[in-house]
Amino acid sequence: MNYQQYSDNTQQYLICFYEILNQMIADMTNASLSCSLSSDFINQMIPHHRAAIHMSRNLLMYTTNIPLQNIAQNIIKEQTQSIRNMQDIQNCCLSPHNSQDQINSYFNKYNSITWTMFESMQNAPTNNDINISFMNEMIPHHEGAVRLSKNALEHCICPQLIPILEAIITSQEKGISEMKKQLSELKSC
């Protein structure tokens, strides 16, 4: 990417964003997999959540937009708790084991969702308004989490994981709605 068209702050923001994004892609792509979709989901969602936390902290270094600060702080709080919740059940979610047909079905959809998300985030429109850039990047990130969680719920998974998936869907759909509202307001100014 040619950063010369951006202010110094925007350049620093974008450089950090792409480092976080590339690390997330690597960690999700190279996550340790098993015969349990529940365990696989956890191993791949933790780096996804961790990236959202780092991306939100990156935004907070630059934004003065109070509603967006609140959104970023909420992402940090909710996704930190979600990571803890997944880590707490990780060992018991090594079972049940899933059949190869279930694993294939899950990962066919998983791969489609993640590559769409990765591509949308890599190609998110950017400009010198870091607030707008963040939302253009984070909306597809949240949409990916919602779709990944719904995909997991279509399969035989550890019962302890179900409320975590439902919480991810609820919180991230709310976040998408809030960011779309903020994005609309910022673009109309």
Coordinates of N, CA, C and O in Angstrom, one line a residue, residues 5-157:
Q5 N -0.1 9.2 0.5 CA -1.3 10.0 0.4 C -2.0 10.3 1.7 O -2.9 11.1 1.8
Y6 N -1.5 9.7 2.8 CA -2.1 9.9 4.1 C -1.3 10.7 5.1 O -0.1 10.8 4.9
S7 N -2.0 11.3 6.1 CA -1.3 12.0 7.1 C -0.4 11.1 7.9 O -0.6 9.9 7.8
D8 N 0.5 11.6 8.7 CA 1.4 10.8 9.5 C 0.6 9.9 10.5 O 0.9 8.7 10.6
N9 N -0.4 10.5 11.1 CA -1.2 9.7 12.1 C -1.9 8.6 11.3 O -2.0 7.4 11.8
T10 N -2.5 8.9 10.2 CA -3.2 7.8 9.4 C -2.2 6.7 9.0 O -2.6 5.6 9.0
Q11 N -1.1 7.1 8.5 CA -0.1 6.1 8.1 C 0.3 5.2 9.3 O 0.3 4.0 9.1
Q12 N 0.5 5.8 10.5 CA 0.8 5.0 11.6 C -0.3 4.0 12.0 O -0.1 2.9 12.3
Y13 N -1.5 4.6 12.0 CA -2.7 3.8 12.3 C -2.8 2.6 11.3 O -3.1 1.5 11.7
L14 N -2.7 2.9 10.0 CA -2.9 1.9 9.0 C -1.8 0.8 9.0 O -2.0 -0.4 8.9
I15 N -0.5 1.2 9.3 CA 0.6 0.3 9.4 C 0.3 -0.7 10.5 O 0.4 -1.9 10.4
C16 N -0.2 -0.2 11.7 CA -0.5 -1.0 12.8 C -1.7 -1.9 12.5 O -1.7 -3.1 12.8
F17 N -2.7 -1.4 11.8 CA -3.9 -2.2 11.5 C -3.5 -3.4 10.6 O -4.0 -4.5 10.9
Y18 N -2.7 -3.1 9.6 CA -2.4 -4.2 8.7 C -1.5 -5.2 9.3 O -1.6 -6.4 9.0
E19 N -0.7 -4.8 10.3 CA 0.1 -5.8 11.0 C -0.8 -6.7 11.9 O -0.6 -7.9 11.9
I20 N -1.8 -6.1 12.5 CA -2.7 -6.9 13.3 C -3.5 -7.8 12.4 O -3.7 -9.0 12.8
L21 N -4.0 -7.3 11.3 CA -4.8 -8.1 10.4 C -4.0 -9.3 9.9 O -4.5 -10.4 9.9
N22 N -2.8 -9.0 9.4 CA -2.0 -10.1 8.9 C -1.7 -11.2 10.0 O -1.7 -12.4 9.7
Q23 N -1.5 -10.7 11.2 CA -1.3 -11.7 12.3 C -2.5 -12.5 12.6 O -2.5 -13.7 12.8
M24 N -3.7 -11.9 12.5 CA -4.9 -12.6 12.7 C -5.1 -13.6 11.6 O -5.5 -14.8 11.9
I25 N -4.9 -13.2 10.4 CA -5.1 -14.2 9.3 C -4.1 -15.4 9.5 O -4.6 -16.5 9.3
A26 N -2.9 -15.1 9.8 CA -1.9 -16.2 10.0 C -2.3 -17.1 11.2 O -2.3 -18.3 11.1
D27 N -2.8 -16.5 12.3 CA -3.1 -17.3 13.5 C -4.4 -18.1 13.2 O -4.5 -19.2 13.7
M28 N -5.4 -17.5 12.5 CA -6.6 -18.3 12.2 C -6.4 -19.4 11.2 O -6.9 -20.5 11.4
T29 N -5.5 -19.1 10.2 CA -5.2 -20.1 9.2 C -4.4 -21.2 9.7 O -4.6 -22.4 9.3
N30 N -3.5 -20.9 10.6 CA -2.6 -22.0 11.1 C -3.0 -22.5 12.5 O -2.2 -23.2 13.2
A31 N -4.2 -22.3 13.0 CA -4.6 -22.7 14.3 C -4.6 -24.3 14.3 O -4.8 -24.9 13.3
S32 N -4.3 -24.8 15.5 CA -4.3 -26.2 15.7 C -5.7 -26.8 15.6 O -6.6 -26.2 16.3
L33 N -5.8 -27.8 14.8 CA -7.2 -28.4 14.6 C -7.2 -29.8 15.2 O -6.2 -30.5 15.4
S34 N -8.4 -30.3 15.5 CA -8.6 -31.6 16.1 C -9.8 -32.3 15.4 O -10.3 -31.8 14.4
C35 N -10.4 -33.3 16.1 CA -11.6 -33.9 15.6 C -12.8 -33.3 16.2 O -13.9 -33.9 16.1
S36 N -12.7 -32.2 16.9 CA -13.8 -31.5 17.6 C -14.0 -30.2 17.0 O -13.1 -29.3 17.1
L37 N -15.1 -29.9 16.4 CA -15.4 -28.6 15.8 C -15.5 -27.5 16.9 O -15.1 -26.4 16.7
S38 N -15.9 -27.9 18.1 CA -16.0 -27.0 19.2 C -14.6 -26.4 19.5 O -14.4 -25.2 19.7
S39 N -13.6 -27.4 19.7 CA -12.2 -27.0 20.0 C -11.6 -26.2 18.8 O -11.0 -25.2 19.0
D40 N -11.9 -26.6 17.6 CA -11.4 -25.9 16.4 C -12.0 -24.4 16.4 O -11.2 -23.5 16.1
F41 N -13.3 -24.3 16.6 CA -13.9 -23.0 16.7 C -13.1 -22.1 17.7 O -12.8 -20.9 17.4
I42 N -12.9 -22.6 18.9 CA -12.3 -21.8 19.9 C -10.9 -21.4 19.5 O -10.4 -20.3 19.6
N43 N -10.1 -22.4 18.9 CA -8.7 -22.1 18.5 C -8.6 -21.1 17.4 O -7.6 -20.4 17.3
Q44 N -9.7 -21.0 16.6 CA -9.7 -20.0 15.5 C -10.3 -18.7 15.9 O -10.0 -17.6 15.4
M45 N -11.3 -18.7 16.8 CA -12.0 -17.5 17.2 C -11.2 -16.6 18.2 O -11.2 -15.4 18.2
I46 N -10.4 -17.3 19.0 CA -9.5 -16.5 20.0 C -8.6 -15.5 19.2 O -8.6 -14.3 19.6
P47 N -7.9 -15.9 18.2 CA -7.1 -14.9 17.5 C -8.0 -13.8 16.8 O -7.5 -12.7 16.6
H48 N -9.2 -14.2 16.4 CA -10.1 -13.3 15.8 C -10.5 -12.2 16.8 O -10.4 -11.0 16.5
H49 N -10.9 -12.6 18.0 CA -11.2 -11.7 19.0 C -10.0 -10.8 19.4 O -10.1 -9.6 19.7
R50 N -8.8 -11.5 19.6 CA -7.6 -10.8 20.0 C -7.3 -9.7 19.0 O -6.9 -8.6 19.4
A51 N -7.5 -9.9 17.7 CA -7.3 -8.9 16.7 C -8.2 -7.7 16.9 O -7.8 -6.6 16.8
A52 N -9.5 -8.0 17.2 CA -10.4 -6.9 17.4 C -10.0 -6.0 18.6 O -10.1 -4.8 18.5
I53 N -9.5 -6.7 19.6 CA -9.0 -5.9 20.8 C -7.9 -5.0 20.4 O -7.8 -3.8 20.7
H54 N -6.9 -5.6 19.7 CA -5.7 -4.8 19.3 C -6.1 -3.7 18.3 O -5.6 -2.5 18.4
M55 N -7.0 -4.0 17.4 CA -7.5 -2.9 16.4 C -8.2 -1.8 17.2 O -8.1 -0.6 16.8
S56 N -9.0 -2.2 18.2 CA -9.7 -1.1 19.0 C -8.7 -0.3 19.8 O -8.9 0.9 19.9
R57 N -7.7 -0.9 20.3 CA -6.7 -0.1 21.1 C -5.9 0.8 20.1 O -5.6 1.9 20.5
N58 N -5.7 0.3 18.9 CA -5.0 1.1 17.9 C -5.9 2.4 17.6 O -5.4 3.5 17.6
L59 N -7.2 2.2 17.4 CA -8.1 3.3 17.2 C -8.1 4.3 18.3 O -8.0 5.5 18.1
L60 N -8.1 3.8 19.6 CA -8.2 4.7 20.7 C -7.0 5.6 20.9 O -7.0 6.6 21.5
M61 N -5.9 5.2 20.2 CA -4.7 6.1 20.2 C -4.9 7.3 19.4 O -4.2 8.3 19.5
Y62 N -5.9 7.3 18.5 CA -6.1 8.4 17.5 C -7.4 9.1 17.6 O -7.5 10.3 17.2
T63 N -8.5 8.4 18.0 CA -9.8 9.0 17.8 C -10.1 9.9 19.0 O -9.8 9.7 20.1
T64 N -10.9 11.0 18.7 CA -11.5 11.9 19.7 C -13.0 11.8 19.6 O -13.7 12.5 20.3
N65 N -13.5 10.9 18.8 CA -14.9 10.7 18.6 C -15.5 9.8 19.8 O -15.1 8.6 19.9
I66 N -16.3 10.5 20.7 CA -16.7 9.8 21.9 C -17.6 8.5 21.6 O -17.3 7.5 22.2
P67 N -18.6 8.6 20.7 CA -19.3 7.4 20.5 C -18.4 6.2 20.0 O -18.6 5.1 20.4
L68 N -17.4 6.6 19.2 CA -16.5 5.5 18.6 C -15.6 5.0 19.7 O -15.2 3.8 19.8
Q69 N -15.2 5.9 20.6 CA -14.4 5.5 21.8 C -15.2 4.5 22.6 O -14.6 3.4 23.0
N70 N -16.5 4.8 22.8 CA -17.3 3.8 23.5 C -17.4 2.5 22.8 O -17.4 1.4 23.5
I71 N -17.6 2.5 21.5 CA -17.7 1.3 20.8 C -16.4 0.5 20.9 O -16.4 -0.7 21.2
A72 N -15.3 1.1 20.7 CA -14.0 0.5 20.8 C -13.7 -0.1 22.2 O -13.3 -1.3 22.4
Q73 N -14.1 0.7 23.3 CA -13.9 0.2 24.6 C -14.9 -1.0 24.9 O -14.5 -2.0 25.6
N74 N -16.0 -1.0 24.3 CA -17.0 -2.1 24.5 C -16.4 -3.4 23.8 O -16.6 -4.5 24.3
I75 N -15.8 -3.2 22.6 CA -15.2 -4.3 21.9 C -14.2 -5.0 22.8 O -14.1 -6.2 23.0
I76 N -13.3 -4.1 23.3 CA -12.2 -4.6 24.2 C -12.8 -5.4 25.4 O -12.4 -6.5 25.7
K77 N -13.8 -4.8 26.0 CA -14.4 -5.5 27.2 C -15.1 -6.8 26.9 O -14.8 -7.8 27.5
E78 N -15.9 -6.8 25.9 CA -16.7 -7.9 25.5 C -15.9 -9.1 25.0 O -16.1 -10.2 25.3
Q79 N -14.9 -8.7 24.1 CA -14.1 -9.8 23.5 C -13.1 -10.3 24.4 O -12.7 -11.5 24.3
T80 N -12.6 -9.5 25.4 CA -11.7 -10.0 26.4 C -12.4 -11.1 27.2 O -11.9 -12.2 27.5
Q81 N -13.7 -10.8 27.6 CA -14.5 -11.7 28.4 C -14.8 -12.9 27.6 O -14.8 -14.1 28.1
S82 N -15.1 -12.8 26.3 CA -15.4 -13.9 25.4 C -14.2 -14.9 25.3 O -14.3 -16.1 25.3
I83 N -13.0 -14.3 25.2 CA -11.8 -15.1 25.2 C -11.7 -15.9 26.5 O -11.4 -17.1 26.4
R84 N -11.9 -15.2 27.6 CA -11.8 -16.0 28.9 C -12.8 -17.1 28.9 O -12.5 -18.2 29.4
N85 N -14.0 -16.8 28.5 CA -15.1 -17.8 28.5 C -14.7 -19.0 27.6 O -14.9 -20.2 28.0
M86 N -14.1 -18.8 26.5 CA -13.7 -19.9 25.6 C -12.5 -20.6 26.2 O -12.5 -21.9 26.1
Q87 N -11.6 -19.9 26.8 CA -10.5 -20.6 27.4 C -10.9 -21.5 28.6 O -10.4 -22.6 28.8
D88 N -11.9 -21.0 29.3 CA -12.4 -21.8 30.5 C -13.0 -23.1 30.0 O -13.0 -24.1 30.8
I89 N -13.6 -23.2 28.9 CA -14.3 -24.5 28.4 C -13.4 -25.3 27.4 O -13.9 -26.3 26.9
Q90 N -12.3 -24.7 27.1 CA -11.5 -25.3 26.0 C -11.2 -26.8 26.1 O -11.4 -27.6 25.2
N91 N -10.8 -27.2 27.3 CA -10.5 -28.6 27.5 C -11.7 -29.5 27.5 O -11.6 -30.6 26.9
C92 N -12.8 -29.1 28.0 CA -14.0 -30.0 28.0 C -14.6 -30.0 26.6 O -15.3 -30.9 26.3
C93 N -14.2 -29.0 25.8 CA -14.8 -29.0 24.4 C -13.9 -29.8 23.4 O -14.2 -29.7 22.2
L94 N -13.0 -30.5 23.9 CA -12.2 -31.4 23.0 C -13.1 -32.6 22.5 O -12.8 -33.3 21.6
S95 N -14.2 -32.8 23.3 CA -15.2 -33.8 22.9 C -16.6 -33.0 22.9 O -16.7 -32.0 23.6
P96 N -17.5 -33.3 22.1 CA -17.6 -34.5 21.3 C -16.8 -34.4 20.0 O -16.6 -33.3 19.5
H97 N -16.4 -35.6 19.6 CA -15.7 -35.6 18.3 C -16.8 -35.6 17.2 O -17.9 -36.1 17.3
N98 N -16.4 -35.0 16.1 CA -17.3 -34.9 14.9 C -16.9 -35.8 13.8 O -15.7 -36.1 13.7
S99 N -17.8 -36.2 13.0 CA -17.5 -37.1 11.9 C -16.8 -36.3 10.8 O -16.9 -35.1 10.8
Q100 N -16.1 -37.0 9.9 CA -15.4 -36.3 8.9 C -16.4 -35.6 8.0 O -16.1 -34.5 7.5
D101 N -17.6 -36.1 7.8 CA -18.6 -35.4 7.0 C -19.0 -34.0 7.7 O -19.1 -33.0 7.0
Q102 N -19.2 -34.1 9.0 CA -19.5 -32.8 9.7 C -18.3 -31.8 9.6 O -18.5 -30.6 9.4
I103 N -17.1 -32.3 9.8 CA -15.9 -31.5 9.7 C -15.8 -30.8 8.3 O -15.5 -29.6 8.2
N104 N -16.0 -31.7 7.3 CA -15.9 -31.1 5.9 C -17.0 -30.1 5.7 O -16.7 -29.0 5.1
S105 N -18.2 -30.3 6.1 CA -19.3 -29.4 6.0 C -19.0 -28.1 6.7 O -19.2 -27.0 6.1
Y106 N -18.5 -28.2 7.9 CA -18.2 -27.0 8.7 C -17.1 -26.2 8.0 O -17.2 -25.0 7.9
F107 N -16.0 -26.8 7.6 CA -14.9 -26.1 7.1 C -15.1 -25.6 5.7 O -14.5 -24.6 5.3
N108 N -16.0 -26.2 4.9 CA -16.4 -25.6 3.6 C -17.0 -24.2 3.8 O -16.6 -23.3 3.1
K109 N -17.9 -24.1 4.7 CA -18.5 -22.8 5.0 C -17.5 -21.9 5.7 O -17.4 -20.7 5.4
Y110 N -16.8 -22.4 6.7 CA -15.8 -21.7 7.4 C -14.8 -21.0 6.5 O -14.5 -19.8 6.6
N111 N -14.3 -21.7 5.5 CA -13.3 -21.2 4.6 C -13.9 -20.1 3.7 O -13.2 -19.0 3.5
S112 N -15.1 -20.2 3.3 CA -15.8 -19.2 2.5 C -16.0 -17.9 3.4 O -15.7 -16.8 2.9
I113 N -16.4 -18.1 4.6 CA -16.7 -17.0 5.5 C -15.4 -16.2 5.8 O -15.3 -15.0 5.7
T114 N -14.3 -17.0 6.1 CA -13.1 -16.3 6.5 C -12.4 -15.6 5.4 O -11.9 -14.5 5.5
W115 N -12.4 -16.2 4.2 CA -11.7 -15.5 3.1 C -12.5 -14.3 2.6 O -11.9 -13.3 2.2
T116 N -13.8 -14.4 2.7 CA -14.6 -13.2 2.4 C -14.3 -12.1 3.4 O -14.1 -10.9 3.0
M117 N -14.2 -12.4 4.7 CA -13.9 -11.5 5.7 C -12.5 -10.9 5.6 O -12.3 -9.7 5.6
F118 N -11.5 -11.8 5.3 CA -10.1 -11.3 5.2 C -10.0 -10.3 4.0 O -9.4 -9.3 4.1
E119 N -10.6 -10.7 2.9 CA -10.6 -9.9 1.7 C -11.3 -8.5 1.9 O -10.7 -7.5 1.5
S120 N -12.4 -8.5 2.6 CA -13.1 -7.3 2.9 C -12.3 -6.4 3.8 O -12.3 -5.2 3.6
M121 N -11.7 -6.9 4.7 CA -10.9 -6.1 5.7 C -9.6 -5.6 5.0 O -9.2 -4.5 5.2
Q122 N -9.0 -6.5 4.2 CA -7.8 -6.0 3.4 C -8.1 -4.9 2.5 O -7.2 -4.0 2.2
N123 N -9.3 -4.9 1.9 CA -9.6 -4.0 0.8 C -10.6 -2.9 1.3 O -11.2 -2.2 0.5
A124 N -10.7 -2.8 2.7 CA -11.7 -1.8 3.2 C -11.2 -0.4 2.7 O -10.0 -0.1 2.7
P125 N -12.2 0.5 2.4 CA -11.9 1.8 1.9 C -11.2 2.6 3.1 O -11.7 2.5 4.2
T126 N -10.1 3.3 2.8 CA -9.4 4.1 3.8 C -9.3 5.5 3.3 O -9.2 5.7 2.1
N127 N -9.2 6.4 4.2 CA -8.9 7.8 3.9 C -8.3 8.4 5.2 O -7.9 7.7 6.1
N128 N -8.1 9.7 5.2 CA -7.5 10.3 6.3 C -8.4 10.5 7.5 O -8.0 10.9 8.6
D129 N -9.6 10.0 7.4 CA -10.5 10.0 8.6 C -10.4 8.6 9.2 O -11.0 7.6 8.7
I130 N -9.6 8.4 10.2 CA -9.3 7.2 10.9 C -10.6 6.5 11.4 O -10.8 5.3 11.4
N131 N -11.5 7.4 11.9 CA -12.8 6.8 12.4 C -13.6 6.1 11.3 O -14.0 5.0 11.6
I132 N -13.7 6.6 10.2 CA -14.3 6.0 9.1 C -13.6 4.7 8.6 O -14.2 3.7 8.4
S133 N -12.3 4.8 8.5 CA -11.5 3.6 8.2 C -11.7 2.5 9.1 O -11.9 1.3 8.7
F134 N -11.7 2.8 10.4 CA -11.9 1.8 11.5 C -13.2 1.0 11.3 O -13.2 -0.2 11.3
M135 N -14.3 1.8 11.1 CA -15.6 1.1 10.9 C -15.6 0.3 9.6 O -16.2 -0.7 9.6
N136 N -15.0 0.8 8.5 CA -15.0 0.1 7.3 C -14.2 -1.2 7.5 O -14.5 -2.2 6.8
E137 N -13.3 -1.3 8.4 CA -12.5 -2.5 8.7 C -13.2 -3.4 9.7 O -13.2 -4.6 9.5
M138 N -13.8 -2.8 10.7 CA -14.4 -3.6 11.8 C -15.7 -4.2 11.5 O -16.1 -5.3 12.0
I139 N -16.5 -3.5 10.6 CA -17.8 -4.1 10.3 C -17.7 -5.5 9.7 O -18.4 -6.4 10.1
P140 N -16.8 -5.6 8.6 CA -16.7 -7.0 8.1 C -16.1 -8.0 9.1 O -16.4 -9.2 9.0
H141 N -15.3 -7.5 10.0 CA -14.7 -8.3 11.1 C -15.8 -8.9 12.0 O -15.9 -10.1 12.2
H142 N -16.7 -8.0 12.4 CA -17.9 -8.4 13.2 C -18.8 -9.3 12.4 O -19.3 -10.3 12.9
E143 N -19.1 -9.0 11.1 CA -19.9 -9.8 10.3 C -19.4 -11.2 10.2 O -20.1 -12.2 10.2
G144 N -18.1 -11.3 10.1 CA -17.4 -12.6 10.0 C -17.6 -13.4 11.3 O -18.0 -14.6 11.2
A145 N -17.5 -12.8 12.4 CA -17.7 -13.5 13.7 C -19.2 -14.0 13.8 O -19.4 -15.1 14.3
V146 N -20.1 -13.2 13.4 CA -21.5 -13.6 13.4 C -21.7 -14.8 12.5 O -22.3 -15.8 13.0
R147 N -21.2 -14.8 11.3 CA -21.4 -15.9 10.4 C -20.7 -17.1 10.9 O -21.2 -18.2 10.7
L148 N -19.5 -17.0 11.4 CA -18.7 -18.1 11.9 C -19.4 -18.8 13.1 O -19.5 -20.0 13.2
S149 N -20.0 -17.9 14.0 CA -20.8 -18.5 15.1 C -22.0 -19.2 14.7 O -22.3 -20.3 15.2
K150 N -22.7 -18.6 13.7 CA -23.9 -19.3 13.2 C -23.6 -20.6 12.5 O -24.3 -21.6 12.6
N151 N -22.5 -20.6 11.8 CA -22.0 -21.9 11.2 C -21.7 -22.9 12.2 O -22.2 -24.1 12.1
A152 N -21.1 -22.6 13.3 CA -20.8 -23.6 14.4 C -22.1 -24.1 15.0 O -22.2 -25.3 15.3
L153 N -23.1 -23.2 15.1 CA -24.3 -23.6 15.7 C -25.1 -24.6 14.9 O -26.0 -25.3 15.4
E154 N -24.8 -24.7 13.6 CA -25.4 -25.7 12.7 C -24.9 -27.1 12.9 O -25.4 -28.0 12.3
H155 N -23.9 -27.3 13.7 CA -23.2 -28.6 13.8 C -23.3 -29.0 15.3 O -23.7 -28.3 16.2
C156 N -22.9 -30.3 15.5 CA -22.9 -30.9 16.8 C -21.7 -30.3 17.5 O -20.5 -30.6 17.1
I157 N -22.0 -29.5 18.6 CA -20.9 -28.9 19.3 C -21.1 -29.0 20.8 O -22.1 -29.4 21.3

